[in-house]
Tab-separated table of C-alpha atoms in Angstrom:
chain	number	residue	atom	x	y	z
N	1	MET	CA	99.376	95.416	139.446
N	2	GLY	CA	96.176	95.835	141.420
N	3	ASN	CA	94.192	96.254	138.188
N	4	ILE	CA	95.632	92.992	136.830
N	5	ASN	CA	94.580	91.119	139.954
N	6	ILE	CA	91.064	92.544	139.709
N	7	PHE	CA	90.907	91.527	136.040
N	8	MET	CA	92.030	88.020	136.827
N	9	THR	CA	89.683	87.660	139.758
N	10	ALA	CA	86.743	88.883	137.709
N	11	ASN	CA	87.485	86.332	135.010
N	12	LEU	CA	88.144	83.447	137.391
N	13	THR	CA	84.558	83.612	138.630
N	14	MET	CA	83.290	82.737	135.152
N	15	VAL	CA	84.828	79.262	134.742
N	16	ASP	CA	85.007	75.987	136.554
N	17	ASN	CA	86.724	72.659	135.890
N	18	ILE	CA	88.153	73.394	132.442
N	19	ARG	CA	91.098	71.082	131.691
N	20	ILE	CA	92.725	71.748	128.337
N	21	ASP	CA	96.417	71.559	127.418
N	22	PHE	CA	98.289	73.509	124.730
N	23	VAL	CA	100.843	71.813	122.461
N	24	TRP	CA	103.255	73.059	119.834
N	25	SER	CA	106.322	71.987	117.843
N	26	THR	CA	107.483	75.133	115.996
N	27	GLN	CA	108.211	78.696	117.040
N	28	LYS	CA	105.305	79.974	114.925
N	29	GLY	CA	102.990	77.468	116.561
N	30	ARG	CA	104.186	78.472	120.010
N	31	SER	CA	103.660	82.190	119.467
N	32	SER	CA	100.187	81.567	118.019
N	33	ILE	CA	98.785	79.814	121.098
N	34	TYR	CA	100.896	81.068	124.012
N	35	PRO	CA	98.764	84.218	124.605
N	36	LEU	CA	95.653	82.019	124.773
N	37	TYR	CA	97.415	79.682	127.205
N	38	GLN	CA	98.242	82.642	129.437
N	39	MET	CA	94.608	83.745	129.311
N	40	ALA	CA	93.429	80.230	130.127
N	41	VAL	CA	95.622	80.037	133.215
N	42	SER	CA	94.497	83.496	134.343
N	43	ARG	CA	90.889	82.309	134.106
N	44	GLY	CA	91.477	79.279	136.280
N	45	TRP	CA	91.796	76.539	133.672
N	46	GLU	CA	93.904	73.514	134.519
N	47	SER	CA	96.338	73.797	131.621
N	48	SER	CA	99.909	72.925	130.678
N	49	PHE	CA	102.043	74.103	127.762
N	50	TYR	CA	104.052	71.376	126.016
N	51	LYS	CA	106.540	71.228	123.163
N	52	ILE	CA	105.991	67.985	121.249
N	53	LYS	CA	109.231	66.450	119.998
N	54	LYS	CA	109.910	64.651	116.728
N	55	GLN	CA	111.187	61.559	118.532
N	56	GLY	CA	108.136	59.738	119.873
N	57	PHE	CA	109.836	58.300	122.954
N	58	LEU	CA	110.481	61.851	124.187
N	59	ASN	CA	106.725	62.475	124.282
N	60	GLN	CA	105.733	59.435	126.336
N	61	LYS	CA	105.761	61.273	129.656
N	62	ILE	CA	103.632	64.060	128.193
N	63	VAL	CA	101.141	61.622	126.680
N	64	LYS	CA	100.544	59.964	130.058
N	65	SER	CA	99.433	63.230	131.666
N	66	LEU	CA	97.986	65.054	128.649
N	67	ALA	CA	94.422	66.377	128.879
N	68	GLU	CA	91.680	64.765	126.798
N	69	ILE	CA	91.416	67.936	124.746
N	70	ILE	CA	94.258	70.103	123.451
N	71	VAL	CA	94.760	73.349	121.550
N	72	ILE	CA	96.982	73.296	118.451
N	73	ALA	CA	98.040	75.758	115.747
N	74	TYR	CA	99.633	73.163	113.440
N	75	ASP	CA	98.804	69.542	112.733
N	76	GLN	CA	102.385	68.337	113.251
N	77	PRO	CA	102.212	68.044	117.063
N	78	LEU	CA	98.835	66.321	116.705
N	79	TYR	CA	100.259	63.617	114.420
N	80	ARG	CA	103.229	63.128	116.719
N	81	LEU	CA	100.912	62.639	119.676
N	82	ARG	CA	98.747	60.212	117.711
N	83	LYS	CA	101.830	58.108	116.946
N	84	SER	CA	102.677	58.137	120.641
N	85	GLY	CA	99.279	56.745	121.576
N	86	TRP	CA	97.261	59.842	122.516
N	87	ASP	CA	93.689	59.646	121.238
N	88	GLY	CA	91.994	62.805	122.472
N	89	LYS	CA	90.227	65.742	120.808
N	90	TYR	CA	91.549	69.101	119.708
N	91	ILE	CA	90.733	72.757	119.101
N	92	TYR	CA	92.427	74.493	116.188
N	93	ILE	CA	93.815	78.045	116.246
N	94	GLU	CA	95.187	79.322	112.925
N	95	HIS	CA	98.931	80.145	113.001
N	96	GLY	CA	98.810	83.296	110.931
N	97	LEU	CA	96.750	85.857	109.041
N	98	GLY	CA	97.908	84.945	105.525
N	99	ALA	CA	94.671	83.842	103.887
N	100	ILE	CA	96.323	83.752	100.460
N	101	LYS	CA	97.894	80.298	100.904
N	102	TYR	CA	96.309	77.091	99.653
N	103	TYR	CA	96.831	74.839	102.655
N	104	THR	CA	94.264	76.619	104.835
N	105	TYR	CA	91.351	74.130	105.142
N	106	LYS	CA	92.810	71.821	102.482
N	107	TYR	CA	93.432	68.839	104.788
N	108	ASN	CA	91.223	66.399	106.664
N	109	PHE	CA	92.438	67.335	110.132
N	110	PHE	CA	90.747	70.740	109.943
N	111	TYR	CA	87.346	69.076	109.739
N	112	ASP	CA	87.894	66.790	112.735
N	113	ALA	CA	88.482	69.713	115.119
N	114	GLU	CA	85.952	70.114	117.927
N	115	LEU	CA	86.283	73.847	117.420
N	116	LEU	CA	88.073	75.699	114.640
N	117	PHE	CA	88.651	79.422	115.038
N	118	TYR	CA	88.792	81.585	111.933
N	119	PRO	CA	91.233	84.474	112.398
N	120	GLY	CA	89.016	86.748	110.326
N	121	PRO	CA	86.049	86.905	107.922
N	122	VAL	CA	88.163	86.148	104.840
N	123	PHE	CA	89.088	82.783	106.374
N	124	GLN	CA	85.431	82.061	106.989
N	125	ARG	CA	84.717	82.824	103.329
N	126	LYS	CA	87.453	80.368	102.316
N	127	MET	CA	85.825	77.652	104.386
N	128	GLU	CA	82.426	78.406	102.843
N	129	ALA	CA	83.974	78.091	99.372
N	130	ILE	CA	85.620	74.761	100.230
N	131	ASN	CA	83.073	73.160	102.563
N	132	PRO	CA	79.863	75.160	103.069
N	133	HIS	CA	78.515	72.426	105.376
N	134	PHE	CA	81.238	72.772	108.030
N	135	LYS	CA	79.628	73.764	111.343
N	136	ASN	CA	82.466	73.698	113.877
N	137	GLY	CA	83.988	77.076	113.002
N	138	LEU	CA	83.755	80.364	114.883
N	139	LEU	CA	85.326	83.768	114.313
N	140	GLY	CA	87.972	84.288	116.970
N	141	GLY	CA	90.718	86.623	115.836
N	142	TYR	CA	94.378	85.793	116.371
N	143	PRO	CA	95.743	85.520	119.946
N	144	LYS	CA	99.219	86.615	118.870
N	145	MET	CA	97.773	89.996	117.901
N	146	ASP	CA	96.796	90.804	121.495
N	147	ASP	CA	100.419	91.454	122.414
N	148	LEU	CA	100.962	93.485	119.250
N	149	ILE	CA	97.911	95.674	119.936
N	150	ASN	CA	98.617	96.161	123.641
N	151	LYS	CA	102.423	96.224	123.609
N	152	LYS	CA	104.512	99.376	124.014
N	153	ILE	CA	108.138	99.644	122.971
N	154	ASN	CA	110.945	102.020	123.824
N	155	ARG	CA	111.676	103.216	120.299
N	156	GLN	CA	114.847	105.125	121.140
N	157	GLU	CA	116.253	102.169	123.040
N	158	MET	CA	115.591	99.791	120.141
N	159	VAL	CA	116.994	102.213	117.564
N	160	THR	CA	120.178	102.588	119.606
N	161	LYS	CA	120.531	98.844	120.181
N	162	LEU	CA	120.044	98.085	116.485
N	163	LYS	CA	122.395	100.922	115.465
N	164	LEU	CA	119.754	102.660	113.368
N	165	ASN	CA	119.363	106.322	112.470
N	166	ALA	CA	116.611	107.807	114.631
N	167	LYS	CA	115.969	110.532	112.036
N	168	LYS	CA	115.172	108.122	109.191
N	169	PRO	CA	112.240	105.707	108.708
N	170	VAL	CA	112.830	102.113	109.794
N	171	ILE	CA	112.253	99.532	107.044
N	172	LEU	CA	111.404	95.971	108.098
N	173	PHE	CA	111.818	93.064	105.683
N	174	ALA	CA	109.965	90.035	107.047
N	175	PRO	CA	109.249	87.442	104.329
N	176	SER	CA	107.465	84.122	104.428
N	177	TRP	CA	109.262	80.770	104.651
N	178	GLY	CA	110.731	78.734	101.797
N	179	GLY	CA	114.468	79.376	101.871
N	180	LYS	CA	115.164	75.646	102.075
N	181	TYR	CA	113.357	74.942	98.820
N	182	SER	CA	114.168	77.859	96.529
N	183	LYS	CA	116.808	80.547	96.159
N	184	GLN	CA	114.044	82.792	94.817
N	185	SER	CA	112.026	82.489	98.037
N	186	GLY	CA	111.484	85.328	100.497
N	187	ILE	CA	114.588	85.471	102.673
N	188	TRP	CA	117.025	85.261	99.750
N	189	ASN	CA	115.589	88.509	98.386
N	190	ALA	CA	117.174	90.384	101.286
N	191	ASP	CA	120.089	91.074	98.945
N	192	PHE	CA	117.858	93.399	96.894
N	193	LEU	CA	117.233	95.526	99.986
N	194	LYS	CA	120.779	95.715	101.348
N	195	ASN	CA	121.331	99.333	100.227
N	196	ILE	CA	118.158	100.608	101.858
N	197	PRO	CA	119.022	102.736	104.915
N	198	ASN	CA	117.710	101.703	108.333
N	199	LEU	CA	116.859	98.191	107.175
N	200	ILE	CA	116.186	95.333	109.575
N	201	VAL	CA	115.583	91.782	108.349
N	202	VAL	CA	113.607	89.254	110.385
N	203	PRO	CA	113.169	85.850	108.713
N	204	HIS	CA	110.339	83.365	109.164
N	205	SER	CA	111.144	80.970	112.004
N	206	GLN	CA	111.637	78.126	109.505
N	207	ASP	CA	114.394	80.173	107.873
N	208	TYR	CA	116.291	81.172	111.018
N	209	ARG	CA	119.138	78.952	109.796
N	210	TYR	CA	119.819	81.517	107.059
N	211	ALA	CA	119.877	84.536	109.363
N	212	LYS	CA	123.649	84.890	109.408
N	213	LYS	CA	123.928	84.679	105.605
N	214	THR	CA	121.306	87.391	105.139
N	215	ASN	CA	122.370	89.656	108.017
N	216	ALA	CA	119.035	88.996	109.673
N	217	ILE	CA	117.864	89.166	113.280
N	218	ILE	CA	116.520	86.165	115.171
N	219	PRO	CA	113.959	87.487	117.675
N	220	PHE	CA	113.790	86.362	121.285
N	221	GLU	CA	111.457	83.361	121.653
N	222	ASN	CA	109.133	85.117	124.090
N	223	GLU	CA	108.780	88.223	121.882
N	224	GLY	CA	108.868	87.085	118.263
N	225	ILE	CA	108.576	89.693	115.549
N	226	ASN	CA	106.150	92.008	117.393
N	227	PRO	CA	108.704	94.561	118.705
N	228	TYR	CA	110.142	94.953	115.197
N	229	LEU	CA	106.687	95.425	113.684
N	230	LEU	CA	105.987	98.155	116.213
N	231	LEU	CA	109.329	99.793	115.465
N	232	ALA	CA	108.968	99.715	111.673
N	233	ASP	CA	107.703	102.634	109.628
N	234	VAL	CA	107.407	100.527	106.455
N	235	VAL	CA	107.040	96.723	106.183
N	236	VAL	CA	108.226	94.747	103.161
N	237	SER	CA	107.069	91.168	102.655
N	238	ASP	CA	105.754	88.670	100.114
N	239	VAL	CA	102.804	86.517	101.247
N	240	SER	CA	103.582	86.450	104.955
N	241	SER	CA	100.838	87.194	107.469
N	242	VAL	CA	103.169	89.981	108.606
N	243	LEU	CA	101.515	92.081	105.883
N	244	ALA	CA	98.129	91.810	107.562
N	245	GLU	CA	99.687	92.468	110.970
N	246	ALA	CA	101.288	95.620	109.580
N	247	ALA	CA	97.973	96.661	108.033
N	248	ILE	CA	96.243	96.290	111.395
N	249	LEU	CA	98.820	98.689	112.827
N	250	ASP	CA	98.248	100.968	109.796
N	251	LYS	CA	101.870	100.549	108.723
N	252	PRO	CA	102.494	101.139	104.989
N	253	VAL	CA	103.611	97.981	103.185
N	254	VAL	CA	105.418	96.896	100.048
N	255	GLN	CA	104.356	93.540	98.624
N	256	LEU	CA	107.127	91.603	96.912
N	257	LYS	CA	106.050	90.097	93.597
N	258	LEU	CA	107.873	86.817	93.000
N	259	THR	CA	107.662	84.030	90.430
N	260	SER	CA	106.321	81.646	93.090
N	261	TYR	CA	105.386	81.624	96.751
N	262	PRO	CA	105.565	78.801	99.296
N	263	GLY	CA	102.165	77.292	100.010
N	264	CYS	CA	100.515	79.156	97.122
N	265	PHE	CA	99.148	78.016	93.771
N	266	PRO	CA	100.401	77.042	91.245
N	267	GLU	CA	103.135	75.501	93.428
N	268	LYS	CA	102.594	71.762	93.916
N	269	ASP	CA	101.869	70.576	97.425
N	270	ARG	CA	104.505	68.218	98.829
N	271	ARG	CA	101.896	66.655	101.076
N	272	LYS	CA	100.013	63.827	99.396
N	273	GLU	CA	98.113	62.227	102.281
N	274	GLY	CA	95.175	63.475	104.314
N	275	VAL	CA	93.957	65.895	101.621
N	276	TYR	CA	90.274	66.779	101.925
N	277	LEU	CA	89.884	68.435	98.531
N	278	SER	CA	89.392	66.458	95.327
N	279	ASP	CA	92.049	66.508	92.597
N	280	GLU	CA	89.517	68.154	90.285
N	281	PHE	CA	88.866	70.966	92.775
N	282	ILE	CA	92.611	71.621	93.169
N	283	GLN	CA	93.333	71.426	89.434
N	284	LYS	CA	90.619	73.985	88.733
N	285	GLU	CA	92.199	76.395	91.214
N	286	GLU	CA	95.654	75.812	89.741
N	287	ALA	CA	94.297	76.560	86.253
N	288	ASN	CA	92.794	79.828	87.503
N	289	THR	CA	96.105	80.997	88.979
N	290	ASN	CA	98.301	83.397	87.022
N	291	LEU	CA	100.903	85.093	89.210
N	292	ASN	CA	101.833	87.523	86.446
N	293	VAL	CA	98.291	88.882	86.304
N	294	ARG	CA	97.119	88.323	89.911
N	295	PRO	CA	100.153	87.645	92.124
N	296	PHE	CA	98.150	87.969	95.353
N	297	LYS	CA	94.950	86.111	94.493
N	298	ILE	CA	93.613	84.313	97.566
N	299	ALA	CA	93.371	80.552	97.085
N	300	PHE	CA	89.772	79.357	96.538
N	301	LEU	CA	88.401	82.920	96.442
N	302	ASP	CA	88.049	85.503	93.682
N	303	GLU	CA	89.722	88.129	95.842
N	304	ASP	CA	93.149	89.777	95.801
N	305	TRP	CA	95.114	90.316	99.002
N	306	ILE	CA	96.504	93.735	98.078
N	307	MET	CA	97.116	96.401	100.698
N	308	GLY	CA	100.134	98.315	99.416
N	309	GLU	CA	102.657	98.943	96.660
N	310	ILE	CA	103.630	95.881	94.599
N	311	ALA	CA	107.201	95.557	93.385
N	312	GLU	CA	109.485	92.955	91.874
N	313	PRO	CA	112.807	92.415	93.702
N	314	HIS	CA	114.872	94.613	91.393
N	315	ASN	CA	112.422	97.517	91.918
N	316	ILE	CA	112.011	97.157	95.657
N	317	HIS	CA	114.182	100.135	96.604
N	318	GLU	CA	112.141	102.508	94.422
N	319	ALA	CA	108.913	101.134	95.882
N	320	VAL	CA	110.124	101.765	99.436
N	321	ILE	CA	111.016	105.359	98.556
N	322	LYS	CA	107.531	105.832	97.078
N	323	VAL	CA	105.818	104.429	100.163
N	324	VAL	CA	107.863	106.593	102.520
N	325	ALA	CA	106.864	109.651	100.477
N	326	HIS	CA	103.158	108.707	100.338
N	327	PRO	CA	102.323	106.632	103.438
N	328	GLU	CA	98.558	107.335	103.237
N	329	LYS	CA	98.073	106.053	99.681
N	330	TYR	CA	96.778	102.567	100.593
N	331	LYS	CA	95.215	103.455	103.923
N	332	LYS	CA	91.735	102.285	102.841
N	333	GLU	CA	93.093	98.935	101.631
N	334	ARG	CA	95.114	98.448	104.814
N	335	ARG	CA	92.049	99.032	106.930
N	336	TYR	CA	89.933	96.651	104.868
N	337	TRP	CA	92.406	93.752	104.915
N	338	GLY	CA	93.265	94.352	108.542
N	339	GLU	CA	89.589	93.902	109.436
N	340	GLN	CA	89.143	90.947	107.087
N	341	SER	CA	92.242	89.139	108.313
N	342	CYS	CA	91.668	89.536	112.069
N	343	TYR	CA	88.186	89.549	113.601
N	344	LYS	CA	87.548	92.290	116.172
N	345	CYS	CA	91.250	93.053	116.457
N	346	ASP	CA	90.851	94.886	119.752
N	347	GLY	CA	93.591	93.230	121.804
N	348	LYS	CA	91.029	90.799	123.285
N	349	SER	CA	91.232	87.827	120.904
N	350	SER	CA	92.499	85.486	123.612
N	351	LEU	CA	89.699	86.455	125.993
N	352	ARG	CA	87.076	86.115	123.249
N	353	ILE	CA	88.317	82.664	122.229
N	354	ALA	CA	88.614	81.538	125.856
N	355	LYS	CA	84.999	82.491	126.504
N	356	MET	CA	83.809	80.578	123.438
N	357	ILE	CA	85.783	77.500	124.471
N	358	GLU	CA	84.363	77.713	127.990
N	359	HIS	CA	80.839	77.961	126.642
N	360	PHE	CA	81.396	74.944	124.397
N	361	GLN	CA	82.942	72.900	127.201
N	362	THR	CA	80.088	73.595	129.585
N	363	THR	CA	77.120	73.476	127.167
N	364	GLY	CA	78.289	71.684	124.008
N	365	GLU	CA	77.129	74.696	121.985
N	366	ARG	CA	79.375	76.516	119.530
N	367	LYS	CA	78.377	80.097	120.192
N	368	GLN	CA	79.780	83.127	118.406
N	369	ILE	CA	80.931	85.947	120.704
N	370	GLY	CA	81.527	89.398	119.258
N	371	ASP	CA	82.159	92.602	121.188
N	372	LEU	CA	83.447	92.355	124.752
N	373	ASN	CA	82.901	94.923	127.500
């Protein structure tokens, strides 16, 4: 405890009069910015952490006391606050490491951010492909990863609680969202894995409603999926950022090849307003997408997000067996995409981002910070 106090005291001397609030509306948004909020408070910022409700009248009290600048990980709370009369500025933190999806940097709100933090170099390359003139972005990493990197679990305790076999590898199935829109989407493929021993299923927060039907686990709000990622020996997913998180931990993965993925080309975007990209730009990308040939092509880049075995749902069991037998096969690819998805993933993303925000607030300069002592 003494070391923590020294750490906090050392950091408190570096800042003065920083007032920034943190807002969220979904579980994924909350988990993406909460570690940064904790860091901000430890460094002496005047900050609050607010859930923004769908009903505008429930946000009126928040709006009256909200700081002039906020941190967000989704645009939804921003639009809700705008409708409630708040007219401040914002800093954007990405809510995942899944660079493959098309909505990253597709909409106008990205370009109005005072600061936009790229989780990793591949996200920066996406921005350069879409808008090479954008100057408000900095490499920051992903605050949620700090807990994953620094966290320790009691493996035996978790295995016992989950009624798993301690002598067999633990297989985690953690797909992306989309269960509401398609029966072929991630969570509904849990049925193909049901005969795999030592399986645990953790759905995307948007698909928690289907947990009971798929025999899935809903994580505690303050922990999220991190304990299950640390427990797993093999991670199975589709286009979820969980794949990159597993790669950072050097966990072997199986990538589920589906006929379509939520938020990925050639799927049509349900959002029609506030789109930054031209129809021609989008149509060109759609025309260049062939999921049969390149199921994990990253939107707007000529790169493929592949870091493990690829399998269709009916072959998933065989793929898991293969990965368990040869866990080192894709080690090079895991390392590469781990580094590309999360900048300097050293457990200090929140501190790095906090320092860059502090520098911007005090000088107006957007300064890239790399290694930390």
